[in-house]
């Protein structure tokens, strides 16, 4: 699943590609189930003729601001990809789900092998009131995010700290990969209860959350399976991972073997010596 760094990399790539200020001349929908609050006809009528003005992010949601105070909100879920491509480029039809044809001989194409992505349309005044956005917590790149915020949202949880970090209503943007890396750098065992953490440990968690996500964005995100930020480029942060996917390999700090366990059904990697 694309996590915050991957979503931000997609946004950066689309903004740099020439998408902004281009008009949508046609919308083709090949999988209706992706549309969550509009019929295909309503979706097309709402978007055709509008320009892409800006793109931002809230948690793992992509927010496309359009002309005439309209907004398109997309979540990539497990396998979604958004590619800005020349009209004549070769298109893998098997996973093509939606096309936004533009007025510059390019098309914004959405590919999704699992078809778990979501598309919502709103007026600008409405989108921040949408249930899927109002329940989101701050993410570690938000200016208001700090260790006190993290402690206030996690301390009372009876769940494992790994599970709590993945809860988008407590802290948004962190997924399975980065939770493992954050906990390792903070020397916190993934099964610890948040109520057992000290202020110093919360400070480390908050600091490392911001540090790791910023570094991952710098390297284009992490490709563990199929993530790409354009048709020909993969993320590079997988080459810098310290524990995630490193089962039985030596810990980069103490050389103990990295272990893998399940935490609330999620594969979790940690060092048994550094993260007691």
C-alpha positions as protocol buffer text, in pm:
chain_id: "A"
residue {
  index: 1
  type: UNK
  ca { x: 0 y: 0 z: 0 }
}
residue {
  index: 2
  type: UNK
  ca { x: 133 y: 347 z: -80 }
}
residue {
  index: 3
  type: UNK
  ca { x: 211 y: 524 z: 248 }
}
residue {
  index: 4
  type: UNK
  ca { x: 266 y: 895 z: 306 }
}
residue {
  index: 5
  type: UNK
  ca { x: 606 y: 917 z: 129 }
}
residue {
  index: 6
  type: UNK
  ca { x: 474 y: 733 z: -176 }
}
residue {
  index: 7
  type: UNK
  ca { x: 161 y: 949 z: -195 }
}
residue {
  index: 8
  type: UNK
  ca { x: 368 y: 1267 z: -160 }
}
residue {
  index: 9
  type: UNK
  ca { x: 607 y: 1144 z: -430 }
}
residue {
  index: 10
  type: UNK
  ca { x: 312 y: 1084 z: -666 }
}
residue {
  index: 11
  type: UNK
  ca { x: 189 y: 1439 z: -597 }
}
residue {
  index: 12
  type: UNK
  ca { x: 534 y: 1590 z: -653 }
}
residue {
  index: 13
  type: UNK
  ca { x: 573 y: 1397 z: -978 }
}
residue {
  index: 14
  type: UNK
  ca { x: 232 y: 1501 z: -1111 }
}
residue {
  index: 15
  type: UNK
  ca { x: 290 y: 1866 z: -1021 }
}
residue {
  index: 16
  type: UNK
  ca { x: 629 y: 1862 z: -1195 }
}
residue {
  index: 17
  type: UNK
  ca { x: 497 y: 1678 z: -1501 }
}
residue {
  index: 18
  type: UNK
  ca { x: 288 y: 1956 z: -1652 }
}
residue {
  index: 19
  type: UNK
  ca { x: -53 y: 1843 z: -1529 }
}
residue {
  index: 20
  type: UNK
  ca { x: -142 y: 2168 z: -1355 }
}
residue {
  index: 21
  type: UNK
  ca { x: -351 y: 2422 z: -1546 }
}
residue {
  index: 22
  type: UNK
  ca { x: -452 y: 2162 z: -1805 }
}
residue {
  index: 23
  type: UNK
  ca { x: -821 y: 2118 z: -1885 }
}
residue {
  index: 24
  type: UNK
  ca { x: -1008 y: 1787 z: -1871 }
}
residue {
  index: 25
  type: UNK
  ca { x: -1173 y: 1727 z: -2208 }
}
residue {
  index: 26
  type: UNK
  ca { x: -1310 y: 1378 z: -2142 }
}
residue {
  index: 27
  type: UNK
  ca { x: -1336 y: 1120 z: -1864 }
}
residue {
  index: 28
  type: UNK
  ca { x: -1360 y: 745 z: -1932 }
}
residue {
  index: 29
  type: UNK
  ca { x: -1459 y: 514 z: -1646 }
}
residue {
  index: 30
  type: UNK
  ca { x: -1391 y: 141 z: -1684 }
}
residue {
  index: 31
  type: UNK
  ca { x: -1465 y: 35 z: -1325 }
}
residue {
  index: 32
  type: UNK
  ca { x: -1771 y: 200 z: -1175 }
}
residue {
  index: 33
  type: UNK
  ca { x: -1704 y: 62 z: -825 }
}
residue {
  index: 34
  type: UNK
  ca { x: -1421 y: 314 z: -781 }
}
residue {
  index: 35
  type: UNK
  ca { x: -1673 y: 602 z: -775 }
}
residue {
  index: 36
  type: UNK
  ca { x: -1798 y: 640 z: -419 }
}
residue {
  index: 37
  type: UNK
  ca { x: -2035 y: 937 z: -423 }
}
residue {
  index: 38
  type: UNK
  ca { x: -2139 y: 987 z: -785 }
}
residue {
  index: 39
  type: UNK
  ca { x: -2273 y: 798 z: -1084 }
}
residue {
  index: 40
  type: UNK
  ca { x: -2048 y: 780 z: -1394 }
}
residue {
  index: 41
  type: UNK
  ca { x: -2260 y: 1047 z: -1563 }
}
residue {
  index: 42
  type: UNK
  ca { x: -2241 y: 1278 z: -1258 }
}
residue {
  index: 43
  type: UNK
  ca { x: -1867 y: 1217 z: -1228 }
}
residue {
  index: 44
  type: UNK
  ca { x: -1804 y: 1303 z: -1594 }
}
residue {
  index: 45
  type: UNK
  ca { x: -2028 y: 1611 z: -1591 }
}
residue {
  index: 46
  type: UNK
  ca { x: -1861 y: 1740 z: -1274 }
}
residue {
  index: 47
  type: UNK
  ca { x: -1507 y: 1712 z: -1417 }
}
residue {
  index: 48
  type: UNK
  ca { x: -1517 y: 1771 z: -1793 }
}
residue {
  index: 49
  type: UNK
  ca { x: -1416 y: 2126 z: -1876 }
}
residue {
  index: 50
  type: UNK
  ca { x: -1238 y: 2188 z: -1545 }
}
residue {
  index: 51
  type: UNK
  ca { x: -867 y: 2262 z: -1498 }
}
residue {
  index: 52
  type: UNK
  ca { x: -628 y: 2103 z: -1247 }
}
residue {
  index: 53
  type: UNK
  ca { x: -526 y: 2397 z: -1027 }
}
residue {
  index: 54
  type: UNK
  ca { x: -327 y: 2231 z: -746 }
}
residue {
  index: 55
  type: UNK
  ca { x: -267 y: 1899 z: -567 }
}
residue {
  index: 56
  type: UNK
  ca { x: -217 y: 1847 z: -197 }
}
residue {
  index: 57
  type: UNK
  ca { x: -236 y: 1563 z: 52 }
}
residue {
  index: 58
  type: UNK
  ca { x: -424 y: 1484 z: 370 }
}
residue {
  index: 59
  type: UNK
  ca { x: -289 y: 1167 z: 529 }
}
residue {
  index: 60
  type: UNK
  ca { x: -275 y: 922 z: 237 }
}
residue {
  index: 61
  type: UNK
  ca { x: -550 y: 1098 z: 39 }
}
residue {
  index: 62
  type: UNK
  ca { x: -467 y: 1296 z: -276 }
}
residue {
  index: 63
  type: UNK
  ca { x: -666 y: 1621 z: -302 }
}
residue {
  index: 64
  type: UNK
  ca { x: -696 y: 1761 z: -656 }
}
residue {
  index: 65
  type: UNK
  ca { x: -818 y: 2122 z: -656 }
}
residue {
  index: 66
  type: UNK
  ca { x: -1000 y: 2209 z: -976 }
}
residue {
  index: 67
  type: UNK
  ca { x: -1138 y: 2525 z: -1131 }
}
residue {
  index: 68
  type: UNK
  ca { x: -1479 y: 2658 z: -1022 }
}
residue {
  index: 69
  type: UNK
  ca { x: -1412 y: 2554 z: -662 }
}
residue {
  index: 70
  type: UNK
  ca { x: -1438 y: 2182 z: -726 }
}
residue {
  index: 71
  type: UNK
  ca { x: -1233 y: 1905 z: -564 }
}
residue {
  index: 72
  type: UNK
  ca { x: -1145 y: 1548 z: -661 }
}
residue {
  index: 73
  type: UNK
  ca { x: -1032 y: 1326 z: -371 }
}
residue {
  index: 74
  type: UNK
  ca { x: -850 y: 1000 z: -451 }
}
residue {
  index: 75
  type: UNK
  ca { x: -714 y: 723 z: -229 }
}
residue {
  index: 76
  type: UNK
  ca { x: -480 y: 476 z: -402 }
}
residue {
  index: 77
  type: UNK
  ca { x: -540 y: 196 z: -146 }
}
residue {
  index: 78
  type: UNK
  ca { x: -336 y: -119 z: -212 }
}
residue {
  index: 79
  type: UNK
  ca { x: -225 y: -98 z: -575 }
}
residue {
  index: 80
  type: UNK
  ca { x: -351 y: 229 z: -726 }
}
residue {
  index: 81
  type: UNK
  ca { x: -123 y: 426 z: -960 }
}
residue {
  index: 82
  type: UNK
  ca { x: -171 y: 764 z: -1129 }
}
residue {
  index: 83
  type: UNK
  ca { x: 39 y: 822 z: -1439 }
}
residue {
  index: 84
  type: UNK
  ca { x: 47 y: 1136 z: -1655 }
}
residue {
  index: 85
  type: UNK
  ca { x: 117 y: 999 z: -2003 }
}
residue {
  index: 86
  type: UNK
  ca { x: 118 y: 1107 z: -2369 }
}
residue {
  index: 87
  type: UNK
  ca { x: -200 y: 996 z: -2544 }
}
residue {
  index: 88
  type: UNK
  ca { x: -6 y: 773 z: -2782 }
}
residue {
  index: 89
  type: UNK
  ca { x: 187 y: 589 z: -2508 }
}
residue {
  index: 90
  type: UNK
  ca { x: 143 y: 214 z: -2477 }
}
residue {
  index: 91
  type: UNK
  ca { x: -130 y: 144 z: -2222 }
}
residue {
  index: 92
  type: UNK
  ca { x: -160 y: -183 z: -2022 }
}
residue {
  index: 93
  type: UNK
  ca { x: -537 y: -218 z: -2064 }
}
residue {
  index: 94
  type: UNK
  ca { x: -573 y: -500 z: -1810 }
}
residue {
  index: 95
  type: UNK
  ca { x: -540 y: -264 z: -1511 }
}
residue {
  index: 96
  type: UNK
  ca { x: -656 y: 66 z: -1662 }
}
residue {
  index: 97
  type: UNK
  ca { x: -958 y: 186 z: -1462 }
}
residue {
  index: 98
  type: UNK
  ca { x: -1013 y: 559 z: -1526 }
}
residue {
  index: 99
  type: UNK
  ca { x: -877 y: 807 z: -1782 }
}
residue {
  index: 100
  type: UNK
  ca { x: -881 y: 1188 z: -1764 }
}
residue {
  index: 101
  type: UNK
  ca { x: -808 y: 1311 z: -2117 }
}
residue {
  index: 102
  type: UNK
  ca { x: -646 y: 1656 z: -2120 }
}
residue {
  index: 103
  type: UNK
  ca { x: -622 y: 1938 z: -2371 }
}
residue {
  index: 104
  type: UNK
  ca { x: -248 y: 1894 z: -2434 }
}
residue {
  index: 105
  type: UNK
  ca { x: -231 y: 1548 z: -2594 }
}
residue {
  index: 106
  type: UNK
  ca { x: -177 y: 1388 z: -2254 }
}
residue {
  index: 107
  type: UNK
  ca { x: -396 y: 1175 z: -2030 }
}
residue {
  index: 108
  type: UNK
  ca { x: -398 y: 1121 z: -1653 }
}
residue {
  index: 109
  type: UNK
  ca { x: -454 y: 745 z: -1618 }
}
residue {
  index: 110
  type: UNK
  ca { x: -546 y: 550 z: -1308 }
}
residue {
  index: 111
  type: UNK
  ca { x: -429 y: 187 z: -1292 }
}
residue {
  index: 112
  type: UNK
  ca { x: -534 y: -53 z: -1017 }
}
residue {
  index: 113
  type: UNK
  ca { x: -494 y: -432 z: -1024 }
}
residue {
  index: 114
  type: UNK
  ca { x: -693 y: -481 z: -702 }
}
residue {
  index: 115
  type: UNK
  ca { x: -961 y: -214 z: -770 }
}
residue {
  index: 116
  type: UNK
  ca { x: -960 y: -98 z: -407 }
}
residue {
  index: 117
  type: UNK
  ca { x: -904 y: 272 z: -484 }
}
residue {
  index: 118
  type: UNK
  ca { x: -1165 y: 538 z: -411 }
}
residue {
  index: 119
  type: UNK
  ca { x: -1277 y: 849 z: -601 }
}
residue {
  index: 120
  type: UNK
  ca { x: -1494 y: 1122 z: -446 }
}
residue {
  index: 121
  type: UNK
  ca { x: -1604 y: 1458 z: -590 }
}
residue {
  index: 122
  type: UNK
  ca { x: -1690 y: 1763 z: -378 }
}
residue {
  index: 123
  type: UNK
  ca { x: -1734 y: 2136 z: -388 }
}
residue {
  index: 124
  type: UNK
  ca { x: -1440 y: 2305 z: -212 }
}
residue {
  index: 125
  type: UNK
  ca { x: -1650 y: 2399 z: 87 }
}
residue {
  index: 126
  type: UNK
  ca { x: -1755 y: 2037 z: 138 }
}
residue {
  index: 127
  type: UNK
  ca { x: -1452 y: 1813 z: 101 }
}
residue {
  index: 128
  type: UNK
  ca { x: -1298 y: 1878 z: 443 }
}
residue {
  index: 129
  type: UNK
  ca { x: -1629 y: 1775 z: 599 }
}
residue {
  index: 130
  type: UNK
  ca { x: -1619 y: 1437 z: 426 }
}
residue {
  index: 131
  type: UNK
  ca { x: -1620 y: 1150 z: 682 }
}
residue {
  index: 132
  type: UNK
  ca { x: -1304 y: 988 z: 543 }
}
residue {
  index: 133
  type: UNK
  ca { x: -1112 y: 1316 z: 592 }
}
residue {
  index: 134
  type: UNK
  ca { x: -1256 y: 1456 z: 914 }
}
residue {
  index: 135
  type: UNK
  ca { x: -1153 y: 1147 z: 1112 }
}
residue {
  index: 136
  type: UNK
  ca { x: -789 y: 1169 z: 1003 }
}
residue {
  index: 137
  type: UNK
  ca { x: -530 y: 1268 z: 1262 }
}
residue {
  index: 138
  type: UNK
  ca { x: -228 y: 1490 z: 1198 }
}
residue {
  index: 139
  type: UNK
  ca { x: 60 y: 1330 z: 1014 }
}
residue {
  index: 140
  type: UNK
  ca { x: 428 y: 1358 z: 1116 }
}
residue {
  index: 141
  type: UNK
  ca { x: 496 y: 1624 z: 851 }
}
residue {
  index: 142
  type: UNK
  ca { x: 228 y: 1857 z: 986 }
}
residue {
  index: 143
  type: UNK
  ca { x: 367 y: 2170 z: 1152 }
}
residue {
  index: 144
  type: UNK
  ca { x: 150 y: 2100 z: 1458 }
}
residue {
  index: 145
  type: UNK
  ca { x: 274 y: 1744 z: 1504 }
}
residue {
  index: 146
  type: UNK
  ca { x: 507 y: 1687 z: 1801 }
}
residue {
  index: 147
  type: UNK
  ca { x: 571 y: 1435 z: 2078 }
}
residue {
  index: 148
  type: UNK
  ca { x: 299 y: 1580 z: 2299 }
}
residue {
  index: 149
  type: UNK
  ca { x: 43 y: 1536 z: 2022 }
}
residue {
  index: 150
  type: UNK
  ca { x: 161 y: 1179 z: 1972 }
}
residue {
  index: 151
  type: UNK
  ca { x: 143 y: 1101 z: 2343 }
}
residue {
  index: 152
  type: UNK
  ca { x: -202 y: 1255 z: 2379 }
}
residue {
  index: 153
  type: UNK
  ca { x: -335 y: 1038 z: 2095 }
}
residue {
  index: 154
  type: UNK
  ca { x: -162 y: 711 z: 2183 }
}
residue {
  index: 155
  type: UNK
  ca { x: -100 y: 697 z: 2558 }
}
residue {
  index: 156
  type: UNK
  ca { x: -442 y: 564 z: 2658 }
}
residue {
  index: 157
  type: UNK
  ca { x: -451 y: 292 z: 2393 }
}
residue {
  index: 158
  type: UNK
  ca { x: -455 y: -70 z: 2510 }
}
residue {
  index: 159
  type: UNK
  ca { x: -323 y: -189 z: 2174 }
}
residue {
  index: 160
  type: UNK
  ca { x: 37 y: -261 z: 2081 }
}
residue {
  index: 161
  type: UNK
  ca { x: 232 y: 50 z: 1983 }
}
residue {
  index: 162
  type: UNK
  ca { x: 278 y: -88 z: 1630 }
}
residue {
  index: 163
  type: UNK
  ca { x: -100 y: -115 z: 1587 }
}
residue {
  index: 164
  type: UNK
  ca { x: -156 y: 228 z: 1740 }
}
residue {
  index: 165
  type: UNK
  ca { x: 89 y: 390 z: 1496 }
}
residue {
  index: 166
  type: UNK
  ca { x: -106 y: 242 z: 1204 }
}
residue {
  index: 167
  type: UNK
  ca { x: -436 y: 387 z: 1325 }
}
residue {
  index: 168
  type: UNK
  ca { x: -503 y: 682 z: 1093 }
}
residue {
  index: 169
  type: UNK
  ca { x: -729 y: 842 z: 1352 }
}
residue {
  index: 170
  type: UNK
  ca { x: -436 y: 862 z: 1596 }
}
residue {
  index: 171
  type: UNK
  ca { x: -157 y: 959 z: 1357 }
}
residue {
  index: 172
  type: UNK
  ca { x: -204 y: 956 z: 980 }
}
residue {
  index: 173
  type: UNK
  ca { x: 28 y: 865 z: 696 }
}
residue {
  index: 174
  type: UNK
  ca { x: 228 y: 587 z: 866 }
}
residue {
  index: 175
  type: UNK
  ca { x: 190 y: 238 z: 723 }
}
residue {
  index: 176
  type: UNK
  ca { x: 345 y: -100 z: 795 }
}
residue {
  index: 177
  type: UNK
  ca { x: 688 y: -36 z: 644 }
}
residue {
  index: 178
  type: UNK
  ca { x: 759 y: 293 z: 815 }
}
residue {
  index: 179
  type: UNK
  ca { x: 612 y: 185 z: 1149 }
}
residue {
  index: 180
  type: UNK
  ca { x: 877 y: -89 z: 1167 }
}
residue {
  index: 181
  type: UNK
  ca { x: 1155 y: 155 z: 1081 }
}
residue {
  index: 182
  type: UNK
  ca { x: 1032 y: 420 z: 1327 }
}
residue {
  index: 183
  type: UNK
  ca { x: 1008 y: 171 z: 1613 }
}
residue {
  index: 184
  type: UNK
  ca { x: 1354 y: 32 z: 1541 }
}
residue {
  index: 185
  type: UNK
  ca { x: 1523 y: 372 z: 1539 }
}
residue {
  index: 186
  type: UNK
  ca { x: 1337 y: 459 z: 1859 }
}
residue {
  index: 187
  type: UNK
  ca { x: 1438 y: 128 z: 2023 }
}
residue {
  index: 188
  type: UNK
  ca { x: 1076 y: 45 z: 2108 }
}
residue {
  index: 189
  type: UNK
  ca { x: 945 y: -311 z: 2086 }
}
residue {
  index: 190
  type: UNK
  ca { x: 640 y: -330 z: 1854 }
}
residue {
  index: 191
  type: UNK
  ca { x: 430 y: -509 z: 2120 }
}
residue {
  index: 192
  type: UNK
  ca { x: 485 y: -247 z: 2391 }
}
residue {
  index: 193
  type: UNK
  ca { x: 171 y: -76 z: 2517 }
}
residue {
  index: 194
  type: UNK
  ca { x: 173 y: 302 z: 2464 }
}
residue {
  index: 195
  type: UNK
  ca { x: 92 y: 346 z: 2833 }
}
residue {
  index: 196
  type: UNK
  ca { x: 435 y: 201 z: 2920 }
}
residue {
  index: 197
  type: UNK
  ca { x: 628 y: 453 z: 2711 }
}
residue {
  index: 198
  type: UNK
  ca { x: 820 y: 736 z: 2873 }
}
residue {
  index: 199
  type: UNK
  ca { x: 819 y: 1097 z: 2755 }
}
residue {
  index: 200
  type: UNK
  ca { x: 1170 y: 1039 z: 2619 }
}
residue {
  index: 201
  type: UNK
  ca { x: 1045 y: 748 z: 2410 }
}
residue {
  index: 202
  type: UNK
  ca { x: 753 y: 952 z: 2276 }
}
residue {
  index: 203
  type: UNK
  ca { x: 1001 y: 1225 z: 2182 }
}
residue {
  index: 204
  type: UNK
  ca { x: 1209 y: 969 z: 1991 }
}
residue {
  index: 205
  type: UNK
  ca { x: 902 y: 826 z: 1817 }
}
residue {
  index: 206
  type: UNK
  ca { x: 784 y: 1170 z: 1706 }
}
residue {
  index: 207
  type: UNK
  ca { x: 1131 y: 1278 z: 1594 }
}
residue {
  index: 208
  type: UNK
  ca { x: 1197 y: 957 z: 1400 }
}
residue {
  index: 209
  type: UNK
  ca { x: 851 y: 956 z: 1242 }
}
residue {
  index: 210
  type: UNK
  ca { x: 920 y: 1295 z: 1084 }
}
residue {
  index: 211
  type: UNK
  ca { x: 1281 y: 1211 z: 1000 }
}
residue {
  index: 212
  type: UNK
  ca { x: 1206 y: 880 z: 827 }
}
residue {
  index: 213
  type: UNK
  ca { x: 909 y: 1006 z: 627 }
}
residue {
  index: 214
  type: UNK
  ca { x: 1104 y: 1308 z: 501 }
}
residue {
  index: 215
  type: UNK
  ca { x: 1398 y: 1087 z: 405 }
}
residue {
  index: 216
  type: UNK
  ca { x: 1169 y: 841 z: 226 }
}
residue {
  index: 217
  type: UNK
  ca { x: 1014 y: 1124 z: 22 }
}
residue {
  index: 218
  type: UNK
  ca { x: 1363 y: 1240 z: -74 }
}
residue {
  index: 219
  type: UNK
  ca { x: 1429 y: 891 z: -215 }
}
residue {
  index: 220
  type: UNK
  ca { x: 1097 y: 859 z: -398 }
}
residue {
  index: 221
  type: UNK
  ca { x: 929 y: 630 z: -146 }
}
residue {
  index: 222
  type: UNK
  ca { x: 970 y: 256 z: -96 }
}
residue {
  index: 223
  type: UNK
  ca { x: 910 y: -15 z: -355 }
}
residue {
  index: 224
  type: UNK
  ca { x: 862 y: -349 z: -182 }
}
residue {
  index: 225
  type: UNK
  ca { x: 618 y: -494 z: -437 }
}
residue {
  index: 226
  type: UNK
  ca { x: 468 y: -294 z: -725 }
}
residue {
  index: 227
  type: UNK
  ca { x: 482 y: 72 z: -622 }
}
residue {
  index: 228
  type: UNK
  ca { x: 593 y: 313 z: -896 }
}
residue {
  index: 229
  type: UNK
  ca { x: 572 y: 692 z: -905 }
}
residue {
  index: 230
  type: UNK
  ca { x: 567 y: 697 z: -1283 }
}
residue {
  index: 231
  type: UNK
  ca { x: 570 y: 415 z: -1545 }
}
residue {
  index: 232
  type: UNK
  ca { x: 949 y: 385 z: -1550 }
}
residue {
  index: 233
  type: UNK
  ca { x: 1060 y: 480 z: -1197 }
}
residue {
  index: 234
  type: UNK
  ca { x: 1046 y: 290 z: -869 }
}
residue {
  index: 235
  type: UNK
  ca { x: 1105 y: 424 z: -522 }
}
residue {
  index: 236
  type: UNK
  ca { x: 1457 y: 397 z: -379 }
}
residue {
  index: 237
  type: UNK
  ca { x: 1407 y: 395 z: -2 }
}
residue {
  index: 238
  type: UNK
  ca { x: 1386 y: 14 z: 8 }
}
residue {
  index: 239
  type: UNK
  ca { x: 1763 y: 22 z: -28 }
}
residue {
  index: 240
  type: UNK
  ca { x: 1787 y: 210 z: 303 }
}
residue {
  index: 241
  type: UNK
  ca { x: 1548 y: -1 z: 513 }
}
residue {
  index: 242
  type: UNK
  ca { x: 1701 y: -109 z: 843 }
}
residue {
  index: 243
  type: UNK
  ca { x: 1469 y: -389 z: 958 }
}
residue {
  index: 244
  type: UNK
  ca { x: 1159 y: -418 z: 740 }
}
residue {
  index: 245
  type: UNK
  ca { x: 1185 y: -730 z: 517 }
}
residue {
  index: 246
  type: UNK
  ca { x: 1521 y: -815 z: 683 }
}
residue {
  index: 247
  type: UNK
  ca { x: 1419 y: -1134 z: 866 }
}
residue {
  index: 248
  type: UNK
  ca { x: 1722 y: -1336 z: 988 }
}
residue {
  index: 249
  type: UNK
  ca { x: 1963 y: -1069 z: 866 }
}
residue {
  index: 250
  type: UNK
  ca { x: 2199 y: -903 z: 1117 }
}
residue {
  index: 251
  type: UNK
  ca { x: 2075 y: -593 z: 1295 }
}
residue {
  index: 252
  type: UNK
  ca { x: 2268 y: -291 z: 1161 }
}
residue {
  index: 253
  type: UNK
  ca { x: 2331 y: -179 z: 1520 }
}
residue {
  index: 254
  type: UNK
  ca { x: 2406 y: -489 z: 1729 }
}
residue {
  index: 255
  type: UNK
  ca { x: 2427 y: -774 z: 1471 }
}
residue {
  index: 256
  type: UNK
  ca { x: 2153 y: -982 z: 1639 }
}
residue {
  index: 257
  type: UNK
  ca { x: 1920 y: -1153 z: 1392 }
}
residue {
  index: 258
  type: UNK
  ca { x: 1616 y: -950 z: 1286 }
}
residue {
  index: 259
  type: UNK
  ca { x: 1296 y: -1131 z: 1379 }
}
residue {
  index: 260
  type: UNK
  ca { x: 954 y: -1129 z: 1215 }
}
residue {
  index: 261
  type: UNK
  ca { x: 627 y: -1162 z: 1407 }
}
residue {
  index: 262
  type: UNK
  ca { x: 262 y: -1082 z: 1347 }
}
residue {
  index: 263
  type: UNK
  ca { x: 114 y: -780 z: 1524 }
}
residue {
  index: 264
  type: UNK
  ca { x: -260 y: -755 z: 1471 }
}
residue {
  index: 265
  type: UNK
  ca { x: -217 y: -954 z: 1150 }
}
residue {
  index: 266
  type: UNK
  ca { x: 62 y: -736 z: 1011 }
}
residue {
  index: 267
  type: UNK
  ca { x: 406 y: -874 z: 937 }
}
residue {
  index: 268
  type: UNK
  ca { x: 640 y: -692 z: 1176 }
}
residue {
  index: 269
  type: UNK
  ca { x: 1022 y: -681 z: 1178 }
}
residue {
  index: 270
  type: UNK
  ca { x: 1233 y: -585 z: 1480 }
}
residue {
  index: 271
  type: UNK
  ca { x: 1559 y: -646 z: 1661 }
}
residue {
  index: 272
  type: UNK
  ca { x: 1506 y: -849 z: 1982 }
}
residue {
  index: 273
  type: UNK
  ca { x: 1816 y: -699 z: 2141 }
}
residue {
  index: 274
  type: UNK
  ca { x: 1775 y: -330 z: 2051 }
}
residue {
  index: 275
  type: UNK
  ca { x: 1397 y: -333 z: 2099 }
}
residue {
  index: 276
  type: UNK
  ca { x: 1349 y: -517 z: 2426 }
}
